[in-house]
mmCIF file of C-alpha atoms and ligand atoms in Angstrom:
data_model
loop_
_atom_site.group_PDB
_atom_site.id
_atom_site.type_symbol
_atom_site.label_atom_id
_atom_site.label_comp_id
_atom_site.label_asym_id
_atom_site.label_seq_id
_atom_site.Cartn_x
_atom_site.Cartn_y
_atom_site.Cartn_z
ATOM 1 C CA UNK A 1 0.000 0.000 0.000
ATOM 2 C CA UNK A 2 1.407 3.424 -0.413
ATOM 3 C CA UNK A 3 1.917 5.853 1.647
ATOM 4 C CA UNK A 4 1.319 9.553 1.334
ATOM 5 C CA UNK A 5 2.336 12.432 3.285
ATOM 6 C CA UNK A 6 1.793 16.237 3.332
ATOM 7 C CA UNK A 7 4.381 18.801 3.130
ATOM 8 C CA UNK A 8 4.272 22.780 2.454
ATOM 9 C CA UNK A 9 4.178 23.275 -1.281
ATOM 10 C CA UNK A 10 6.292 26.650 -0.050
ATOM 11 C CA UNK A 11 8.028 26.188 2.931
ATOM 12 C CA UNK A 12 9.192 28.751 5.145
ATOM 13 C CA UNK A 13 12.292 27.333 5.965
ATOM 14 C CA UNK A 14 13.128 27.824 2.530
ATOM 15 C CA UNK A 15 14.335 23.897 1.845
ATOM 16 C CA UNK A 16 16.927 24.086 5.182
ATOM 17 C CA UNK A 17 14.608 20.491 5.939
ATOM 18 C CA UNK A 18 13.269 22.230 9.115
ATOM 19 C CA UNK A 19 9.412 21.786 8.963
ATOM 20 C CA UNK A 20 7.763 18.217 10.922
ATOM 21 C CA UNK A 21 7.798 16.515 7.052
ATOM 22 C CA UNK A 22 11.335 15.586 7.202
ATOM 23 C CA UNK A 23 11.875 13.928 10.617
ATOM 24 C CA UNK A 24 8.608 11.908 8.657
ATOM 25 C CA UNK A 25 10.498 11.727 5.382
ATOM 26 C CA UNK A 26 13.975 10.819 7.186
ATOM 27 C CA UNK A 27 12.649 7.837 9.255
ATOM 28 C CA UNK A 28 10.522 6.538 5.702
ATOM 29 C CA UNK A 29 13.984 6.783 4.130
ATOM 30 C CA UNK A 30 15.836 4.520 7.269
ATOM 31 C CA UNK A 31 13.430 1.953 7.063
ATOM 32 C CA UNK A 32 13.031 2.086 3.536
ATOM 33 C CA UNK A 33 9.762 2.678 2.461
ATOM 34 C CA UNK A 34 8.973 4.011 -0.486
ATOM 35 C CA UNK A 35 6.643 7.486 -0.356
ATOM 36 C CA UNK A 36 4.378 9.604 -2.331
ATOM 37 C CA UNK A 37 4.366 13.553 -0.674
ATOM 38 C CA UNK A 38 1.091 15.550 -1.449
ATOM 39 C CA UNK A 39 2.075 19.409 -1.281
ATOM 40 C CA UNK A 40 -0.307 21.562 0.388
ATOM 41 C CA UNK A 41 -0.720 25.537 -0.066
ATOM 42 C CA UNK A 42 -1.677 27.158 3.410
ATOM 43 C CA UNK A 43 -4.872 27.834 1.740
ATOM 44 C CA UNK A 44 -5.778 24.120 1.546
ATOM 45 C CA UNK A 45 -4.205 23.711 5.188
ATOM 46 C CA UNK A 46 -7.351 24.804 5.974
ATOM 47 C CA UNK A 47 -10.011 23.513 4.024
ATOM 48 C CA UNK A 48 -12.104 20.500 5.561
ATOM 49 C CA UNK A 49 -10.755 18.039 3.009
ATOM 50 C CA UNK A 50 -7.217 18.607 5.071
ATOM 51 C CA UNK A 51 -8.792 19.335 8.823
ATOM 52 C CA UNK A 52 -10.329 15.754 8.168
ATOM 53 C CA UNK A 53 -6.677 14.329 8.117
ATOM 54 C CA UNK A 54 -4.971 16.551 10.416
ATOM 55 C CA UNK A 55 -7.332 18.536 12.784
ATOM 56 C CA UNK A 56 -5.222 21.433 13.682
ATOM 57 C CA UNK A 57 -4.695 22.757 9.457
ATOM 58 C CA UNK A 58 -0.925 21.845 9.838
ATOM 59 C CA UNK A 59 1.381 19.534 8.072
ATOM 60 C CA UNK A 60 2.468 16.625 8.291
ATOM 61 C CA UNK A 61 0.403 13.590 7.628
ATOM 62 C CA UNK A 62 0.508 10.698 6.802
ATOM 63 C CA UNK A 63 -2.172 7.977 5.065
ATOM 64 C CA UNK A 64 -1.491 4.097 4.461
ATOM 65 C CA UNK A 65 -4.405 2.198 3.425
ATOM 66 C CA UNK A 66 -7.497 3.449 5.320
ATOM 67 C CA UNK A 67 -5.139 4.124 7.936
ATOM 68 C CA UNK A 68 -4.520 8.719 8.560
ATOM 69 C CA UNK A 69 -2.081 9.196 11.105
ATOM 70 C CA UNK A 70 -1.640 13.102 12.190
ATOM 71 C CA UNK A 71 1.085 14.744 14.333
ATOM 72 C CA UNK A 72 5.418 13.913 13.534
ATOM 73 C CA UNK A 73 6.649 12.591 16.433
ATOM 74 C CA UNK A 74 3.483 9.717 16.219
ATOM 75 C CA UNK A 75 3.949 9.310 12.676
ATOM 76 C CA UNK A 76 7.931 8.401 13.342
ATOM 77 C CA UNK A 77 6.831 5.949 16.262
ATOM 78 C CA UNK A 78 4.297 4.479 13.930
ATOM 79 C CA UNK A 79 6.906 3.958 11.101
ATOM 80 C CA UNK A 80 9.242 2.670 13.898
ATOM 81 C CA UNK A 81 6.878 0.249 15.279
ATOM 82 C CA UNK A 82 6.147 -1.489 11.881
ATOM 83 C CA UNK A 83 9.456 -1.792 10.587
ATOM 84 C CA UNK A 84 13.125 -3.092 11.339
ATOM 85 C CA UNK A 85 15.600 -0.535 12.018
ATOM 86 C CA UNK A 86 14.611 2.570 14.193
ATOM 87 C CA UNK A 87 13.921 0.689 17.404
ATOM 88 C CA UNK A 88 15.425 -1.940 19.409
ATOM 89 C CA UNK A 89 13.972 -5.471 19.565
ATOM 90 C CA UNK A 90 14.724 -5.373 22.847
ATOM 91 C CA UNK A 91 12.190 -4.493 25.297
ATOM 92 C CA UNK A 92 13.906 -2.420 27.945
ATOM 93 C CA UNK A 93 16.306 -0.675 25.242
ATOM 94 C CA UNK A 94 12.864 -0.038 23.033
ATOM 95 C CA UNK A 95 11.269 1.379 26.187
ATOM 96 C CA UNK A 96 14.251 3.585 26.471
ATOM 97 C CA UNK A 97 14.556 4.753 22.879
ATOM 98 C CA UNK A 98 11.200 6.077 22.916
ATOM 99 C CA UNK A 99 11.669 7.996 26.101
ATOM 100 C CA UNK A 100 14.466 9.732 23.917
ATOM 101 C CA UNK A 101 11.464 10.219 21.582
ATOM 102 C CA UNK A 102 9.278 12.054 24.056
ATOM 103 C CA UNK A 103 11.993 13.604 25.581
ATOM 104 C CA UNK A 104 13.197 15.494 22.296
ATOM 105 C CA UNK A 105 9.697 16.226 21.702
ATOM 106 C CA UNK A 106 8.364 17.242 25.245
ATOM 107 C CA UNK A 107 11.194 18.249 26.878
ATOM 108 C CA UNK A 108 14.294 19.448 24.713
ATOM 109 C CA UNK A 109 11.715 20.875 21.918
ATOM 110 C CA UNK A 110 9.947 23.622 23.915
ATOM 111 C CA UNK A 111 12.452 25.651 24.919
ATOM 112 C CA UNK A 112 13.729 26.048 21.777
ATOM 113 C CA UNK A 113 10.462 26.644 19.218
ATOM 114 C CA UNK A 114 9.427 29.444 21.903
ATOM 115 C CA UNK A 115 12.990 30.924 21.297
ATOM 116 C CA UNK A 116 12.647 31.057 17.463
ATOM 117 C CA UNK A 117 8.722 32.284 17.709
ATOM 118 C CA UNK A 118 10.038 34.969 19.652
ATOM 119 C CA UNK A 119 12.604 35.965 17.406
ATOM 120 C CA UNK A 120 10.158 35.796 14.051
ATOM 121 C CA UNK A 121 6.508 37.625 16.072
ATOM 122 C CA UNK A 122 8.339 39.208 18.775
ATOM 123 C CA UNK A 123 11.368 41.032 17.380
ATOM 124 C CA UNK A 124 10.325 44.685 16.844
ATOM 125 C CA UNK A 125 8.682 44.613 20.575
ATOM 126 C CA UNK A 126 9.788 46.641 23.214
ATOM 127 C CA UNK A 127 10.873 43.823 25.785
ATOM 128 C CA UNK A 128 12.721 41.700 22.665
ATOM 129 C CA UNK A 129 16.328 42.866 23.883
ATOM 130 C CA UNK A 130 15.429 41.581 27.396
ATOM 131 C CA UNK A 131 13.383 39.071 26.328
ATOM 132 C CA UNK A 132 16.092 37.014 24.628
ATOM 133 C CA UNK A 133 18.849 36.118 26.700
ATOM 134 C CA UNK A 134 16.589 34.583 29.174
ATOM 135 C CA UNK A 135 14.965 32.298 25.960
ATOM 136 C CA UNK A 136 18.764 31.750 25.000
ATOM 137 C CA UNK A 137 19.301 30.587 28.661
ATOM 138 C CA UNK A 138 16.426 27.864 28.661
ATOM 139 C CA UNK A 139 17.467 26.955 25.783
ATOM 140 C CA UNK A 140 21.267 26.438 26.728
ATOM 141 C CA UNK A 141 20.127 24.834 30.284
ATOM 142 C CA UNK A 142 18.502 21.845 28.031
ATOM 143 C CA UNK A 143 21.747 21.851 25.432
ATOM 144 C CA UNK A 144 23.752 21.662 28.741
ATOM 145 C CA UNK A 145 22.047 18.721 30.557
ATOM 146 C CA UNK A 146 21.824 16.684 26.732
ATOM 147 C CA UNK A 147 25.899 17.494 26.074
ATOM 148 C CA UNK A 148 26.258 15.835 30.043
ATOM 149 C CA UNK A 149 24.139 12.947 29.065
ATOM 150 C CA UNK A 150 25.399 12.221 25.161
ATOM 151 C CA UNK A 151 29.292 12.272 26.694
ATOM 152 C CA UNK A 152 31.420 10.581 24.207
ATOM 153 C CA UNK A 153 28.582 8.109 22.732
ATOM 154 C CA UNK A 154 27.913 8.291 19.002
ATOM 155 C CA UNK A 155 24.478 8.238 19.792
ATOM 156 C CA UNK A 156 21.599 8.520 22.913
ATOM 157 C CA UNK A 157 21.097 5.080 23.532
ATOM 158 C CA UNK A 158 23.199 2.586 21.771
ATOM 159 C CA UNK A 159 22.438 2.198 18.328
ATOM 160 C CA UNK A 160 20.960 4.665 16.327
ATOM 161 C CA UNK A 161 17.113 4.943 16.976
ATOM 162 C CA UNK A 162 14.209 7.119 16.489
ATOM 163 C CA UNK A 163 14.937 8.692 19.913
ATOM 164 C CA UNK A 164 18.248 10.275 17.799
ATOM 165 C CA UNK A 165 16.073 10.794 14.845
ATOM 166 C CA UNK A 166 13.507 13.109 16.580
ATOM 167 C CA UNK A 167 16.468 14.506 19.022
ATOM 168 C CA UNK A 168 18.920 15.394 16.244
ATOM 169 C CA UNK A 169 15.569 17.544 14.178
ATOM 170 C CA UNK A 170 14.717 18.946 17.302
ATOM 171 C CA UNK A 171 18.329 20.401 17.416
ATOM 172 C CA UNK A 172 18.525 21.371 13.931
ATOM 173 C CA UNK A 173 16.136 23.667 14.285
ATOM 174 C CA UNK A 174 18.703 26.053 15.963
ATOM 175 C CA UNK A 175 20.834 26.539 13.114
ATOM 176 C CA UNK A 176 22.062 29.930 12.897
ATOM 177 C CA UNK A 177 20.793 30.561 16.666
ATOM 178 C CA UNK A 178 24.502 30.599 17.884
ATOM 179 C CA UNK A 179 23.470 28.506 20.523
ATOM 180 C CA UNK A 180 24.213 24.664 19.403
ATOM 181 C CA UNK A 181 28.210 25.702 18.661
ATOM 182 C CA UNK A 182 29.024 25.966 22.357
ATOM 183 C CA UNK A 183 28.591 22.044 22.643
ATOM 184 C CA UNK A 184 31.297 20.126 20.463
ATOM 185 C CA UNK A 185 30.332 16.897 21.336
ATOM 186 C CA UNK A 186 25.903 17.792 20.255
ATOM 187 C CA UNK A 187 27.033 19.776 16.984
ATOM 188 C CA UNK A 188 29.283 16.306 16.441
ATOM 189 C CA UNK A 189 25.989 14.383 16.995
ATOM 190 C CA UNK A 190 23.786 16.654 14.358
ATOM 191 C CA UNK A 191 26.536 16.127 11.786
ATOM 192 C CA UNK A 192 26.101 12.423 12.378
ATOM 193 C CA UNK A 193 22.935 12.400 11.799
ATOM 194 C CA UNK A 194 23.196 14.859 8.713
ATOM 195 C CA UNK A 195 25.648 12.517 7.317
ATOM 196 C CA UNK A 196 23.621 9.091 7.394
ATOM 197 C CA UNK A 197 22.715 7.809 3.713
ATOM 198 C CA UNK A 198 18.718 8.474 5.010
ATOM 199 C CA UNK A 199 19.110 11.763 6.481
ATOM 200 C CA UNK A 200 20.596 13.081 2.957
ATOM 201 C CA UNK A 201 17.935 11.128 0.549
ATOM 202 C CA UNK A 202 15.672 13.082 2.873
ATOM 203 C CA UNK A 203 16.466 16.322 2.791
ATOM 204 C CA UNK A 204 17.001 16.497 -1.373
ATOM 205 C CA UNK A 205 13.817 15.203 -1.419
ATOM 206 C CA UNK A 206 12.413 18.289 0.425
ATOM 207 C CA UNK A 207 15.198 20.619 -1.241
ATOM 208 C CA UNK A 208 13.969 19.747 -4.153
ATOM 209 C CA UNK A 209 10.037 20.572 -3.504
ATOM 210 C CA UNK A 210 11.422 24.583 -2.821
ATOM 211 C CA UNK A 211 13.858 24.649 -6.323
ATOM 212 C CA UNK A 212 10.482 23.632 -7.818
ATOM 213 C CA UNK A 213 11.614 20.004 -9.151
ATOM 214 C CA UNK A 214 10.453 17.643 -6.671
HETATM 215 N N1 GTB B 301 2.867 18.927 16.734
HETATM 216 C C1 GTB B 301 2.693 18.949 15.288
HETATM 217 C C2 GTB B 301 3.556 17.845 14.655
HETATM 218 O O1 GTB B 301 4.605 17.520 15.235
HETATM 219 O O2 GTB B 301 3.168 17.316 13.611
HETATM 220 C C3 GTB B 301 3.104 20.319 14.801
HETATM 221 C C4 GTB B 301 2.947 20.435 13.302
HETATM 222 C C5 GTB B 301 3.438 21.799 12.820
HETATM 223 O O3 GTB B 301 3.915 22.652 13.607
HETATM 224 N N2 GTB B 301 3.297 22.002 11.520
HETATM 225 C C6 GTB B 301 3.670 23.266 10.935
HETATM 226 C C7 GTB B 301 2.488 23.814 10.152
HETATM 227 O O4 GTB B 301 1.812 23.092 9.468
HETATM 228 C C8 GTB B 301 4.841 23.063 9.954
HETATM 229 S S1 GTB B 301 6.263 22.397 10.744
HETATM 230 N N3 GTB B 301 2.273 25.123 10.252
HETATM 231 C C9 GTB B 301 1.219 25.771 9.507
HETATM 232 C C10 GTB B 301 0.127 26.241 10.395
HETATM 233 O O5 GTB B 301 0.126 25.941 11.608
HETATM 234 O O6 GTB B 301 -0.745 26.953 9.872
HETATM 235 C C11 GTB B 301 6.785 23.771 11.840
HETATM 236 C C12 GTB B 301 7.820 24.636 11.165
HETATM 237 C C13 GTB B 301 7.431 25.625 10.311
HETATM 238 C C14 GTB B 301 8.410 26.450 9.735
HETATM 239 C C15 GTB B 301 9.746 26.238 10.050
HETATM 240 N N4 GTB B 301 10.739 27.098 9.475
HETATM 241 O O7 GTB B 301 10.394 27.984 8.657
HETATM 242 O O8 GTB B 301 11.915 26.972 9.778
HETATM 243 C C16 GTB B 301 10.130 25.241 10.917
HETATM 244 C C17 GTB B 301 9.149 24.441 11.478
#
């Protein structure tokens, strides 16, 4: 059966691979299943025939069969769960790798999208200057506690899972923040994940939907 996802037919991040389709795309490209992506303007984001597959009028999603699956970090645990290769057999070490996946989600996440909302809707406010450093600082606290954690390891857990798929997209997201730099051994970690075969298929495939040939 194929499956389908949504991704912005423009996005924002002007193909940098930083929108909730390419965690989506990137674990579809470990496990490797083929994928068909239907682009949506933020028009159609909004019209019922899209609300009816993801509630909230955002992408991604993702549709297998009679099966519609909304919101990223479910749609990786749902690839995950079917197929070999982005979570342990194990019990224990699969309990553990998706406590990675909550924790990039719920815990490292936060911090760091209210940070780059502030600097997009808040920047020409009067309490920006202020504002920032204590954002910067949340953000840095979580970097600080994941750099203690990660050590030396290549990745979270053992072998590469989608606990380091999610984590390493959540930390992407503060490119060109200044803030990831500061931590050798997490910027090490992004490039690893950057540089595996999946990763890459994944992001051309996005890269290519903003040049306007994918
Ligand atoms: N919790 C949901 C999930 O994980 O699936 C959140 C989905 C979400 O935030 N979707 C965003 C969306 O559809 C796109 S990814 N927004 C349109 C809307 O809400 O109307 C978030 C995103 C957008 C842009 C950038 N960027 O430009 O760098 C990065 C991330």
């Amino acid at each position: 059966m194929t499956i389908t996802i949504t991704a912005f037919a423009q996005s924002p991040d002007r193909g940098r691979g930083l929108a909730r389709d390419m965690p989506v795309r990137w674990a579809l490209e470990e496990v490797g299943e083929p994928y068909a992506v239907r682009l949506v303007s933020f028009d159609a984001m909004k019209e019922p025939a899209h609300l009816e597959r993801q509630p909230f009028g955002q992408i991604p999603t993702f549709e297998e069969g009679d099966l519609v699956l909304f919101e990223s970090g479910a749609i990786v645990f749902h690839i995950a769960e079917r197929h070999l290769g982005l979570l342990p057999t194990e019990a224990d070490a699969r309990a553990r790798a998706v406590t990675w996946m909550f924790a990039a989600l719920g815990t490292v996440e936060p911090p760091i999208v209210e940070r780059s909302m502030a600097t997009i809707v808040e920047r020409d406010r009067s309490w920006y200057a202020e504002r920032l450093p204590m954002l910067d600082d949340r953000v840095r606290t979580r970097l600080e506690q994941l750099s203690r954690r990660l050590g030396d390891a290549e990745w979270l857990d053992g072998a590469f899972s989608a606990g380091d798929l999610l984590m390493i997209a959540v930390l992407r997201r503060l490119k060109g923040a200044g803030l990831l730099e500061a931590f050798a051994n997490l910027s090490a970690y992004v490039a690893r994940g950057e540089a595996r075969p999946a990763f890459k298929r994944a992001f051309e495939a996005q890269l290519a939907v903003f040049r306007g040939d994918g």
